Amino acid sequence: MVASREPTPSDRQGFNRRWFAPNLHRVYMPTTAAEVVAAWRDIVASGTGGPSTTQITSGRHCYENFVYRDETTAIVDVTGLKGYGDDPDHGLYIDVGYGNWDMYRIFNNVFDRTLPAGSCYSVGLGGHITGGGYGLLSRQFGLTVDHLTAVDVVVKAGPQPELVTASAAENPELFWALRGGGGGNFGIITRYYFGEPPRSPVTFYSNAATIDWTAPDGTTLPEGTFAELLDLFSAMTTDSQGGPVPDFDIFHLNHQAAGSIVWSMYRFDVAGDARSERDHAEAAAEAFGQRFAQLGDVVPLAEFDGPIHGHPWHGTAAALVPADPDSSFRQYTFLEGLQNTNGSGPNRFGKYKSAYMNKAFTADMAAALYQGLTTTPEHPPGLDMSQSLCQVDAYGCAINQVAPDATAIPQRSSIMKLQYQTYWDDDGPVGDSDPAQAAAHVGWVNAMYTDVYAPYGGFPDPRQDPTGTVDGCYFNYCDSDLGTNDGSGPGIDHALSLYFKDNAPRLAAVKAEWNPENWFRSAQSIPV
């Protein structure tokens, strides 16, 4: 037996205020893998839900309404799966009921280990890892899925759901697909195994530079200067920055309404490195100083800290700027630094889009970004664009040491990963939103995105890019505008090609074998 109950309003609400499940009838709350099996079997036997009306949740983050929607009648909430330990066959393991911040504390405090996972504290491990998983440590250690040694997953390939283990030796095709193929496509994941993941760094260094959109004399940041800044970021991310510790940089290209844009910088030492803490600190000071000098050659830097929205969300750059004016960086212990960047931000309404880039921004891309970030929709009047941005993350290094077909994630030559984001809020009741405000924000980000990638059909589509500049999209930053199963937009094949490129047919074959009834289907689930 497994506990279940009628839903509360919290059960109907996702971590994106746009999405709500008004017709949810039953929530299952397993605490073990066996109870996950029992929950799914009860759903089948009772008819509480079916393949298109049953969904899975833990952290409740979803950029689209794949879980929290009108059609959802049953949810298997795996928050109660809370095991962790060291398995003699597959190494360190952790259950999917935990979020990123829980994982960092457990792996660091219990095992002196860590994973290159995301910085948003409340994102659940279940969907985050199987979608690929990346974060501040990824240039140093690769993607989270690159460290997986096995996965426990409940599947329904026959009459009844059952628990199986997938690894390189057991069910290897399923194991391959679970490393990047997305949550819910193949079953209900209950546990991840990671062998012997990297040792935790000891010290975390950070700094940030702010660039005002409006100069003291009232002039707006020129388009040419904006393009120079993009060129500088591209150049610095192409190189691993010269040492055994690739830095992680994020360029928060905030809308002009935010007042400024922010370049965030992160560096970590290496556990077991023979260099002293002073050597690491000096190296961090030199690396950050070089960036500030190069930025200062392009544009005067702002005196005051700018806003940091996006992922991670800090509120302002004050969290990264040295408290001591004589210091050239902020210095934290590793766990303290992660805690400081652990920023999902408040639960707001949001729309997101993504892109991988193998090369620097073209002149046309820079112009389109500039135009979008300095434009505000006319309706409704007074629209708040201060939490709208294009976030550019450094990428590559260790990530690109893995072959495109080694996991389901094919983007293994990119130097930057972009996330277009716009956030808003209103005073409406739970489960409701202001349609005019939503349409304006969604329309704005869609228009900018289409303009940036106009030479490639309005998407970062490598099939339409003979220059090799763009490289598709990230499935965990799901975007229904890329195409859906109901035929809206360009169609699901278009979306899956952007997410998975040449790996898409192989994923479809695995789905047909392990989830032939297409349970947990959504607008962008792999079709069978």
Short mmCIF file of C-alpha atoms in Angstrom, two decimals:
data_model
loop_
_atom_site.label_atom_id
_atom_site.label_comp_id
_atom_site.label_asym_id
_atom_site.label_seq_id
_atom_site.Cartn_x
_atom_site.Cartn_y
_atom_site.Cartn_z
CA MET A 1 0.00 0.00 0.00
CA VAL A 2 1.01 3.58 -0.50
CA ALA A 3 -0.38 6.72 1.08
CA SER A 4 -2.57 8.93 -1.06
CA ARG A 5 -4.93 11.82 -0.41
CA GLU A 6 -7.06 14.49 -1.95
CA PRO A 7 -4.98 17.45 -3.16
CA THR A 8 -4.47 20.73 -1.35
CA PRO A 9 -4.02 24.02 -3.25
CA SER A 10 -0.25 23.59 -2.86
CA ASP A 11 -0.46 20.26 -4.68
CA ARG A 12 -2.06 21.98 -7.64
CA GLN A 13 0.58 24.75 -7.91
CA GLY A 14 3.90 24.47 -9.73
CA PHE A 15 7.07 26.49 -9.20
CA ASN A 16 5.96 28.83 -11.95
CA ARG A 17 2.79 30.64 -11.05
CA ARG A 18 1.52 30.32 -14.60
CA TRP A 19 0.73 26.63 -14.12
CA PHE A 20 -2.06 25.13 -12.03
CA ALA A 21 -3.88 21.77 -12.02
CA PRO A 22 -7.54 22.53 -11.17
CA ASN A 23 -8.80 19.00 -11.91
CA LEU A 24 -6.27 17.08 -9.84
CA HIS A 25 -8.14 14.39 -7.86
CA ARG A 26 -5.45 12.30 -6.16
CA VAL A 27 -1.89 12.71 -4.91
CA TYR A 28 0.24 9.64 -4.16
CA MET A 29 3.03 10.05 -1.61
CA PRO A 30 5.47 7.11 -1.82
CA THR A 31 8.48 6.99 0.50
CA THR A 32 10.22 3.97 -1.08
CA ALA A 33 10.71 2.58 -4.57
CA ALA A 34 8.34 -0.28 -3.71
CA GLU A 35 5.66 2.28 -2.86
CA VAL A 36 6.24 4.01 -6.21
CA VAL A 37 5.48 0.68 -7.87
CA ALA A 38 2.38 0.33 -5.69
CA ALA A 39 1.21 3.86 -6.52
CA TRP A 40 1.47 3.33 -10.25
CA ARG A 41 -0.28 -0.04 -9.99
CA ASP A 42 -3.12 1.53 -8.01
CA ILE A 43 -3.50 4.27 -10.62
CA VAL A 44 -3.77 1.61 -13.33
CA ALA A 45 -6.21 -0.57 -11.35
CA SER A 46 -8.44 2.22 -10.08
CA GLY A 47 -8.48 4.35 -13.19
CA THR A 48 -7.57 7.40 -11.11
CA GLY A 49 -5.34 8.49 -13.95
CA GLY A 50 -4.15 7.35 -17.33
CA PRO A 51 -1.07 7.87 -19.51
CA SER A 52 -2.03 11.44 -20.40
CA THR A 53 -3.54 12.47 -17.04
CA THR A 54 -0.91 11.12 -14.59
CA GLN A 55 2.24 13.09 -13.84
CA ILE A 56 5.31 12.97 -11.57
CA THR A 57 6.66 15.74 -9.35
CA SER A 58 9.24 16.49 -6.67
CA GLY A 59 10.74 19.99 -6.90
CA ARG A 60 7.72 21.16 -8.95
CA HIS A 61 9.78 23.28 -11.31
CA CYS A 62 8.56 23.27 -14.89
CA TYR A 63 8.91 26.00 -17.47
CA GLU A 64 5.82 24.73 -19.30
CA ASN A 65 2.53 23.17 -18.19
CA PHE A 66 3.66 19.57 -18.59
CA VAL A 67 2.58 18.62 -15.04
CA TYR A 68 0.31 21.38 -13.75
CA ARG A 69 -2.45 21.64 -16.34
CA ASP A 70 -6.18 21.08 -16.79
CA GLU A 71 -5.77 17.45 -17.92
CA THR A 72 -3.85 16.24 -14.85
CA THR A 73 -5.98 14.09 -12.49
CA ALA A 74 -3.29 12.14 -10.58
CA ILE A 75 0.22 13.01 -9.40
CA VAL A 76 2.91 10.74 -8.00
CA ASP A 77 4.84 13.07 -5.68
CA VAL A 78 8.26 11.51 -5.00
CA THR A 79 9.29 14.12 -2.41
CA GLY A 80 9.22 11.39 0.27
CA LEU A 81 12.02 9.33 -1.30
CA LYS A 82 14.91 10.39 0.93
CA GLY A 83 17.54 7.66 0.94
CA TYR A 84 21.28 8.13 0.39
CA GLY A 85 24.39 6.05 0.96
CA ASP A 86 27.21 4.09 -0.64
CA ASP A 87 26.31 1.06 -2.74
CA PRO A 88 29.03 -1.63 -3.17
CA ASP A 89 28.25 -2.04 -6.87
CA HIS A 90 27.38 1.44 -8.10
CA GLY A 91 28.88 3.85 -5.56
CA LEU A 92 27.32 6.86 -3.86
CA TYR A 93 23.58 7.20 -4.32
CA ILE A 94 20.82 9.65 -3.54
CA ASP A 95 17.05 9.45 -3.97
CA VAL A 96 14.97 11.80 -6.08
CA GLY A 97 13.02 13.31 -3.19
CA TYR A 98 15.92 15.67 -2.52
CA GLY A 99 16.61 18.99 -4.20
CA ASN A 100 19.92 20.40 -5.36
CA TRP A 101 20.74 22.08 -2.06
CA ASP A 102 20.01 18.89 -0.10
CA MET A 103 22.33 16.96 -2.41
CA TYR A 104 25.16 19.47 -1.98
CA ARG A 105 24.93 19.33 1.81
CA ILE A 106 24.67 15.53 1.99
CA PHE A 107 27.43 14.77 -0.49
CA ASN A 108 29.74 17.42 0.97
CA ASN A 109 29.07 16.89 4.69
CA VAL A 110 28.81 13.09 4.65
CA PHE A 111 31.16 12.07 1.82
CA ASP A 112 33.35 15.14 1.06
CA ARG A 113 32.10 14.85 -2.52
CA THR A 114 30.03 16.98 -4.85
CA LEU A 115 28.34 16.99 -8.25
CA PRO A 116 28.33 19.59 -11.04
CA ALA A 117 24.62 20.22 -10.61
CA GLY A 118 22.48 23.35 -10.67
CA SER A 119 22.51 26.25 -8.24
CA CYS A 120 18.74 26.66 -7.76
CA TYR A 121 18.09 25.22 -4.32
CA SER A 122 14.52 24.05 -4.86
CA VAL A 123 14.95 22.17 -8.15
CA GLY A 124 14.24 18.47 -7.58
CA LEU A 125 16.94 15.95 -8.50
CA GLY A 126 14.50 13.72 -10.37
CA GLY A 127 13.96 15.98 -13.36
CA HIS A 128 17.12 18.05 -13.07
CA ILE A 129 19.59 15.19 -13.40
CA THR A 130 17.84 13.10 -16.04
CA GLY A 131 17.56 16.24 -18.18
CA GLY A 132 21.35 16.63 -18.10
CA GLY A 133 22.13 18.72 -15.04
CA TYR A 134 24.74 21.46 -15.17
CA GLY A 135 25.88 24.35 -13.04
CA LEU A 136 28.78 26.37 -11.69
CA LEU A 137 31.14 23.37 -11.55
CA SER A 138 30.34 21.96 -14.98
CA ARG A 139 33.26 23.53 -16.85
CA GLN A 140 35.48 21.83 -14.29
CA PHE A 141 33.70 18.47 -13.93
CA GLY A 142 31.24 18.12 -16.83
CA LEU A 143 27.50 17.55 -16.71
CA THR A 144 25.83 15.74 -13.82
CA VAL A 145 24.85 12.84 -16.11
CA ASP A 146 28.52 12.33 -16.99
CA HIS A 147 29.01 10.97 -13.46
CA LEU A 148 26.04 8.60 -13.35
CA THR A 149 26.83 4.91 -12.91
CA ALA A 150 23.28 3.57 -12.52
CA VAL A 151 19.63 4.62 -12.16
CA ASP A 152 16.74 2.88 -10.40
CA VAL A 153 13.53 3.51 -12.33
CA VAL A 154 9.98 2.17 -12.24
CA VAL A 155 8.83 1.28 -15.76
CA LYS A 156 5.74 -0.20 -17.35
CA ALA A 157 6.96 -2.18 -20.34
CA GLY A 158 4.41 -4.97 -19.68
CA PRO A 159 1.12 -5.47 -17.87
CA GLN A 160 2.31 -4.04 -14.54
CA PRO A 161 4.85 -1.42 -13.42
CA GLU A 162 8.10 -2.81 -12.01
CA LEU A 163 11.37 -1.51 -10.62
CA VAL A 164 14.49 -2.01 -12.72
CA THR A 165 18.10 -0.85 -12.49
CA ALA A 166 19.73 0.66 -15.55
CA SER A 167 23.50 0.80 -15.90
CA ALA A 168 26.19 0.16 -18.50
CA ALA A 169 25.82 -3.56 -17.71
CA GLU A 170 22.08 -3.77 -16.99
CA ASN A 171 19.62 -2.36 -19.50
CA PRO A 172 22.32 -0.21 -21.14
CA GLU A 173 20.07 1.49 -23.71
CA LEU A 174 17.70 2.62 -20.98
CA PHE A 175 20.69 3.86 -18.98
CA TRP A 176 21.92 5.84 -22.00
CA ALA A 177 18.50 7.46 -22.48
CA LEU A 178 18.10 8.38 -18.80
CA ARG A 179 21.31 10.40 -19.02
CA GLY A 180 19.73 13.47 -20.59
CA GLY A 181 16.49 12.13 -22.09
CA GLY A 182 14.22 13.99 -19.71
CA GLY A 183 11.99 13.24 -16.75
CA GLY A 184 8.89 11.11 -17.27
CA ASN A 185 9.79 9.88 -20.73
CA PHE A 186 10.73 6.38 -19.60
CA GLY A 187 9.23 5.91 -16.14
CA ILE A 188 9.50 7.15 -12.55
CA ILE A 189 13.11 7.49 -11.42
CA THR A 190 13.65 6.69 -7.74
CA ARG A 191 17.42 6.70 -7.19
CA TYR A 192 20.64 7.92 -8.86
CA TYR A 193 24.10 6.37 -8.41
CA PHE A 194 27.31 8.29 -9.05
CA GLY A 195 30.26 5.98 -8.40
CA GLU A 196 32.92 8.15 -6.80
CA PRO A 197 32.04 11.73 -7.78
CA PRO A 198 34.54 14.62 -7.54
CA ARG A 199 35.97 15.76 -4.25
CA SER A 200 34.43 18.99 -3.04
CA PRO A 201 36.51 22.11 -3.67
CA VAL A 202 37.62 23.81 -0.48
CA THR A 203 37.16 27.48 -1.33
CA PHE A 204 34.75 29.43 -3.51
CA TYR A 205 35.73 32.83 -4.94
CA SER A 206 33.41 35.29 -6.67
CA ASN A 207 33.15 38.81 -7.99
CA ALA A 208 30.89 40.82 -10.27
CA ALA A 209 31.11 43.82 -12.56
CA THR A 210 28.15 46.10 -13.22
CA ILE A 211 27.63 48.13 -16.39
CA ASP A 212 24.95 50.82 -16.41
CA TRP A 213 22.52 51.07 -19.28
CA THR A 214 22.47 54.85 -18.81
CA ALA A 215 25.67 56.84 -18.32
CA PRO A 216 25.87 59.76 -15.85
CA ASP A 217 25.49 62.15 -18.79
CA GLY A 218 22.16 60.54 -19.68
CA THR A 219 23.29 58.67 -22.78
CA THR A 220 22.28 55.04 -23.33
CA LEU A 221 24.89 52.29 -23.61
CA PRO A 222 25.72 52.35 -27.33
CA GLU A 223 24.84 49.34 -29.48
CA GLY A 224 28.46 49.07 -30.63
CA THR A 225 29.71 48.93 -27.04
CA PHE A 226 27.10 46.28 -26.20
CA ALA A 227 28.39 44.19 -29.12
CA GLU A 228 31.98 44.61 -27.90
CA LEU A 229 30.96 43.27 -24.48
CA LEU A 230 29.42 40.19 -26.10
CA ASP A 231 32.60 39.67 -28.11
CA LEU A 232 34.68 39.89 -24.93
CA PHE A 233 32.51 37.32 -23.14
CA SER A 234 32.65 34.98 -26.13
CA ALA A 235 36.44 35.24 -26.28
CA MET A 236 36.89 34.57 -22.60
CA THR A 237 34.61 31.52 -22.60
CA THR A 238 36.29 30.01 -25.66
CA ASP A 239 39.49 29.66 -23.63
CA SER A 240 39.52 27.53 -20.48
CA GLN A 241 41.31 30.49 -18.86
CA GLY A 242 44.64 28.87 -18.66
CA GLY A 243 44.66 26.72 -15.58
CA PRO A 244 43.42 23.46 -14.10
CA VAL A 245 40.35 25.24 -12.70
CA PRO A 246 38.11 26.60 -15.47
CA ASP A 247 36.17 29.54 -14.13
CA PHE A 248 32.43 29.86 -14.55
CA ASP A 249 31.11 33.22 -15.77
CA ILE A 250 27.56 34.44 -16.33
CA PHE A 251 26.60 37.54 -18.26
CA HIS A 252 23.20 38.79 -17.06
CA LEU A 253 22.01 40.86 -20.02
CA ASN A 254 19.20 42.56 -18.15
CA HIS A 255 16.52 44.57 -19.91
CA GLN A 256 17.21 48.30 -19.94
CA ALA A 257 14.42 48.70 -17.36
CA ALA A 258 16.64 46.96 -14.79
CA GLY A 259 19.14 49.82 -15.04
CA SER A 260 22.28 47.76 -15.62
CA ILE A 261 23.77 44.50 -16.81
CA VAL A 262 26.01 42.31 -14.65
CA TRP A 263 28.96 40.02 -15.35
CA SER A 264 29.23 37.43 -12.54
CA MET A 265 32.49 35.54 -11.97
CA TYR A 266 33.06 32.30 -10.03
CA ARG A 267 36.18 30.30 -9.31
CA PHE A 268 36.91 27.24 -7.14
CA ASP A 269 40.08 25.65 -5.89
CA VAL A 270 40.78 21.98 -6.52
CA ALA A 271 40.58 19.47 -3.68
CA GLY A 272 43.96 17.85 -3.15
CA ASP A 273 45.79 20.44 -5.27
CA ALA A 274 49.32 20.97 -4.01
CA ARG A 275 48.98 24.74 -4.23
CA SER A 276 48.33 26.63 -1.02
CA GLU A 277 45.22 28.60 -0.23
CA ARG A 278 47.24 31.75 -0.80
CA ASP A 279 48.24 30.52 -4.27
CA HIS A 280 44.61 29.85 -5.13
CA ALA A 281 43.57 33.25 -3.82
CA GLU A 282 46.28 34.97 -5.84
CA ALA A 283 45.21 33.10 -8.96
CA ALA A 284 41.59 34.14 -8.38
CA ALA A 285 42.62 37.76 -7.88
CA GLU A 286 44.63 37.68 -11.09
CA ALA A 287 41.80 36.09 -13.09
CA PHE A 288 39.16 38.50 -11.81
CA GLY A 289 41.50 41.47 -12.22
CA GLN A 290 42.09 40.57 -15.84
CA ARG A 291 38.37 40.56 -16.51
CA PHE A 292 37.83 43.91 -14.82
CA ALA A 293 40.70 45.41 -16.81
CA GLN A 294 39.34 44.12 -20.11
CA LEU A 295 35.82 45.28 -19.29
CA GLY A 296 37.15 48.68 -18.27
CA ASP A 297 38.81 49.03 -21.66
CA VAL A 298 35.40 48.66 -23.31
CA VAL A 299 33.10 50.66 -21.02
CA PRO A 300 33.23 52.46 -17.66
CA LEU A 301 32.10 50.15 -14.87
CA ALA A 302 29.24 51.21 -12.61
CA GLU A 303 29.78 52.35 -9.06
CA PHE A 304 26.77 50.52 -7.62
CA ASP A 305 25.82 46.85 -7.67
CA GLY A 306 23.41 45.79 -10.38
CA PRO A 307 20.50 43.32 -10.17
CA ILE A 308 21.10 39.60 -10.67
CA HIS A 309 17.98 37.81 -11.80
CA GLY A 310 17.84 34.49 -13.62
CA HIS A 311 19.58 31.32 -12.46
CA PRO A 312 21.14 31.77 -9.99
CA TRP A 313 19.12 34.63 -8.55
CA HIS A 314 20.95 36.84 -6.05
CA GLY A 315 18.78 39.92 -6.01
CA THR A 316 21.82 42.17 -6.47
CA ALA A 317 25.51 41.76 -7.20
CA ALA A 318 26.27 42.74 -3.60
CA ALA A 319 26.41 39.03 -2.79
CA LEU A 320 29.40 38.69 -5.12
CA VAL A 321 31.16 42.02 -4.71
CA PRO A 322 33.86 42.17 -2.01
CA ALA A 323 32.64 43.60 1.27
CA ASP A 324 36.17 44.87 1.90
CA PRO A 325 37.02 47.63 -0.60
CA ASP A 326 40.69 46.57 -0.46
CA SER A 327 39.85 43.04 -1.60
CA SER A 328 39.57 41.98 -5.24
CA PHE A 329 37.07 39.16 -4.66
CA ARG A 330 34.65 37.56 -2.22
CA GLN A 331 35.96 34.40 -0.57
CA TYR A 332 33.73 31.69 0.90
CA THR A 333 34.06 28.13 2.03
CA PHE A 334 32.77 25.87 -0.74
CA LEU A 335 29.44 25.05 0.88
CA GLU A 336 28.93 28.64 2.01
CA GLY A 337 29.52 29.85 -1.53
CA LEU A 338 27.03 27.37 -2.93
CA GLN A 339 24.51 28.46 -0.33
CA ASN A 340 25.05 32.06 -1.33
CA THR A 341 24.34 31.29 -4.99
CA ASN A 342 21.45 28.97 -4.12
CA GLY A 343 18.95 31.27 -5.74
CA SER A 344 15.72 30.06 -7.27
CA GLY A 345 14.16 33.38 -6.33
CA PRO A 346 10.50 33.80 -5.45
CA ASN A 347 7.76 31.84 -7.22
CA ARG A 348 6.72 34.14 -10.06
CA PHE A 349 5.12 33.90 -13.46
CA GLY A 350 7.78 33.16 -16.06
CA LYS A 351 8.57 32.28 -19.65
CA TYR A 352 11.88 30.82 -20.80
CA LYS A 353 13.76 29.93 -23.97
CA SER A 354 17.24 28.51 -24.56
CA ALA A 355 20.08 28.17 -27.03
CA TYR A 356 23.53 26.62 -27.27
CA MET A 357 26.29 28.47 -29.15
CA ASN A 358 29.47 26.98 -30.59
CA LYS A 359 30.90 30.33 -31.66
CA ALA A 360 30.78 34.01 -30.79
CA PHE A 361 27.71 36.18 -31.33
CA THR A 362 27.34 37.40 -34.89
CA ALA A 363 26.79 41.09 -35.55
CA ASP A 364 23.15 40.39 -36.43
CA MET A 365 22.63 38.49 -33.15
CA ALA A 366 24.12 41.31 -31.10
CA ALA A 367 21.94 43.87 -32.87
CA ALA A 368 18.78 41.82 -32.30
CA LEU A 369 19.61 41.31 -28.62
CA TYR A 370 20.25 45.00 -28.16
CA GLN A 371 16.98 45.89 -29.87
CA GLY A 372 15.03 43.43 -27.70
CA LEU A 373 16.61 44.50 -24.45
CA THR A 374 15.86 48.17 -25.11
CA THR A 375 12.24 47.64 -26.20
CA THR A 376 9.16 47.55 -23.97
CA PRO A 377 5.74 46.38 -25.22
CA GLU A 378 3.21 49.22 -25.43
CA HIS A 379 0.35 47.19 -23.95
CA PRO A 380 -0.53 46.98 -21.19
CA PRO A 381 0.78 50.44 -20.24
CA GLY A 382 3.51 50.55 -17.62
CA LEU A 383 4.65 46.95 -18.10
CA ASP A 384 7.45 46.11 -15.65
CA MET A 385 10.38 44.68 -17.65
CA SER A 386 12.95 44.99 -14.87
CA GLN A 387 13.08 41.19 -14.40
CA SER A 388 13.51 40.32 -18.08
CA LEU A 389 16.87 39.26 -19.47
CA CYS A 390 19.02 37.04 -21.62
CA GLN A 391 21.42 35.10 -19.41
CA VAL A 392 24.62 33.90 -21.08
CA ASP A 393 26.46 31.11 -19.26
CA ALA A 394 30.01 30.01 -19.93
CA TYR A 395 30.07 26.42 -21.16
CA GLY A 396 32.46 23.85 -22.60
CA CYS A 397 35.77 22.69 -21.06
CA ALA A 398 35.10 19.34 -19.31
CA ILE A 399 31.59 19.19 -20.78
CA ASN A 400 33.06 19.04 -24.26
CA GLN A 401 35.41 16.16 -23.46
CA VAL A 402 32.45 13.75 -23.83
CA ALA A 403 31.26 12.45 -27.20
CA PRO A 404 27.88 13.74 -28.51
CA ASP A 405 26.42 10.22 -28.52
CA ALA A 406 27.87 9.04 -25.19
CA THR A 407 24.81 10.37 -23.38
CA ALA A 408 21.48 11.68 -24.67
CA ILE A 409 22.88 15.25 -24.47
CA PRO A 410 24.44 15.93 -27.90
CA GLN A 411 25.70 19.50 -27.40
CA ARG A 412 29.36 18.80 -26.69
CA SER A 413 31.06 21.58 -28.62
CA SER A 414 29.31 24.67 -27.26
CA ILE A 415 31.11 27.52 -25.54
CA MET A 416 28.00 29.32 -24.28
CA LYS A 417 24.54 28.36 -23.12
CA LEU A 418 21.82 31.02 -23.26
CA GLN A 419 18.61 31.26 -21.28
CA TYR A 420 16.06 33.89 -22.24
CA GLN A 421 13.89 34.73 -19.24
CA THR A 422 11.08 37.09 -18.37
CA TYR A 423 9.32 37.26 -15.01
CA TRP A 424 6.24 39.06 -13.76
CA ASP A 425 3.70 38.95 -10.96
CA ASP A 426 0.19 40.18 -10.27
CA ASP A 427 -2.35 40.30 -7.46
CA GLY A 428 -4.69 37.70 -8.89
CA PRO A 429 -5.84 34.64 -6.94
CA VAL A 430 -3.94 31.37 -6.96
CA GLY A 431 -4.38 29.57 -10.25
CA ASP A 432 -5.18 32.77 -12.13
CA SER A 433 -3.15 35.36 -14.00
CA ASP A 434 -3.51 38.59 -15.89
CA PRO A 435 -3.76 37.51 -19.55
CA ALA A 436 -2.69 40.90 -20.92
CA GLN A 437 0.46 40.94 -18.82
CA ALA A 438 1.30 37.34 -19.71
CA ALA A 439 0.76 37.94 -23.41
CA ALA A 440 3.01 40.99 -23.34
CA HIS A 441 5.90 39.25 -21.59
CA VAL A 442 5.64 36.06 -23.64
CA GLY A 443 5.28 38.03 -26.86
CA TRP A 444 8.31 40.15 -26.03
CA VAL A 445 10.67 37.24 -25.34
CA ASN A 446 9.40 35.26 -28.33
CA ALA A 447 9.91 38.21 -30.67
CA MET A 448 13.46 38.85 -29.46
CA TYR A 449 14.32 35.16 -29.75
CA THR A 450 12.94 34.95 -33.28
CA ASP A 451 14.92 38.02 -34.31
CA VAL A 452 18.19 36.75 -32.82
CA TYR A 453 17.93 33.48 -34.75
CA ALA A 454 16.24 34.82 -37.88
CA PRO A 455 19.06 33.60 -40.19
CA TYR A 456 18.40 30.03 -38.97
CA GLY A 457 14.62 30.01 -39.33
CA GLY A 458 13.87 31.81 -36.06
CA PHE A 459 15.45 29.08 -33.89
CA PRO A 460 19.04 28.13 -32.96
CA ASP A 461 18.74 25.32 -35.52
CA PRO A 462 22.09 23.80 -36.52
CA ARG A 463 20.42 22.19 -39.54
CA GLN A 464 19.94 25.67 -41.00
CA ASP A 465 23.30 27.05 -39.95
CA PRO A 466 26.19 26.32 -42.34
CA THR A 467 28.50 28.43 -40.13
CA GLY A 468 28.18 26.09 -37.11
CA THR A 469 27.37 28.98 -34.74
CA VAL A 470 24.22 27.63 -33.05
CA ASP A 471 23.63 24.16 -31.63
CA GLY A 472 20.02 23.69 -30.56
CA CYS A 473 18.22 23.95 -27.22
CA TYR A 474 18.19 22.41 -23.73
CA PHE A 475 15.33 20.04 -22.87
CA ASN A 476 15.30 21.07 -19.21
CA TYR A 477 14.61 24.63 -20.38
CA CYS A 478 11.54 23.34 -22.17
CA ASP A 479 9.83 25.69 -24.59
CA SER A 480 6.56 24.69 -26.25
CA ASP A 481 7.09 27.22 -29.03
CA LEU A 482 9.69 24.85 -30.52
CA GLY A 483 6.91 22.38 -31.40
CA THR A 484 4.49 20.08 -29.59
CA ASN A 485 2.74 16.74 -29.82
CA ASP A 486 -0.58 18.40 -30.60
CA GLY A 487 0.81 19.83 -33.81
CA SER A 488 1.07 23.44 -32.69
CA GLY A 489 4.05 25.36 -33.98
CA PRO A 490 6.61 23.50 -36.07
CA GLY A 491 5.70 20.11 -34.54
CA ILE A 492 7.30 17.72 -32.06
CA ASP A 493 9.97 16.41 -34.46
CA HIS A 494 11.30 19.95 -34.80
CA ALA A 495 11.47 20.39 -31.02
CA LEU A 496 13.15 17.03 -30.38
CA SER A 497 15.70 17.71 -33.10
CA LEU A 498 16.64 20.99 -31.42
CA TYR A 499 16.90 19.30 -28.02
CA PHE A 500 18.55 16.01 -28.98
CA LYS A 501 19.79 16.39 -32.57
CA ASP A 502 20.93 13.02 -33.98
CA ASN A 503 20.15 11.29 -30.67
CA ALA A 504 16.39 11.82 -31.08
CA PRO A 505 15.65 8.59 -33.06
CA ARG A 506 17.57 6.48 -30.56
CA LEU A 507 15.60 8.04 -27.69
CA ALA A 508 12.36 7.24 -29.49
CA ALA A 509 13.40 3.60 -29.83
CA VAL A 510 14.16 3.38 -26.09
CA LYS A 511 10.82 5.01 -25.29
CA ALA A 512 8.97 2.49 -27.47
CA GLU A 513 10.60 -0.39 -25.60
CA TRP A 514 10.30 0.82 -22.02
CA ASN A 515 7.21 3.06 -22.05
CA PRO A 516 5.12 1.81 -24.99
CA GLU A 517 1.85 3.19 -23.55
CA ASN A 518 3.40 6.67 -23.33
CA TRP A 519 2.69 7.25 -19.64
CA PHE A 520 3.31 10.76 -18.29
CA ARG A 521 2.92 12.20 -21.76
CA SER A 522 3.08 15.94 -22.20
CA ALA A 523 3.19 18.50 -24.98
CA GLN A 524 6.86 17.68 -25.58
CA SER A 525 7.28 14.11 -24.37
CA ILE A 526 8.94 11.73 -26.81
CA PRO A 527 6.12 10.17 -28.86
CA VAL A 528 5.71 6.42 -29.44
#
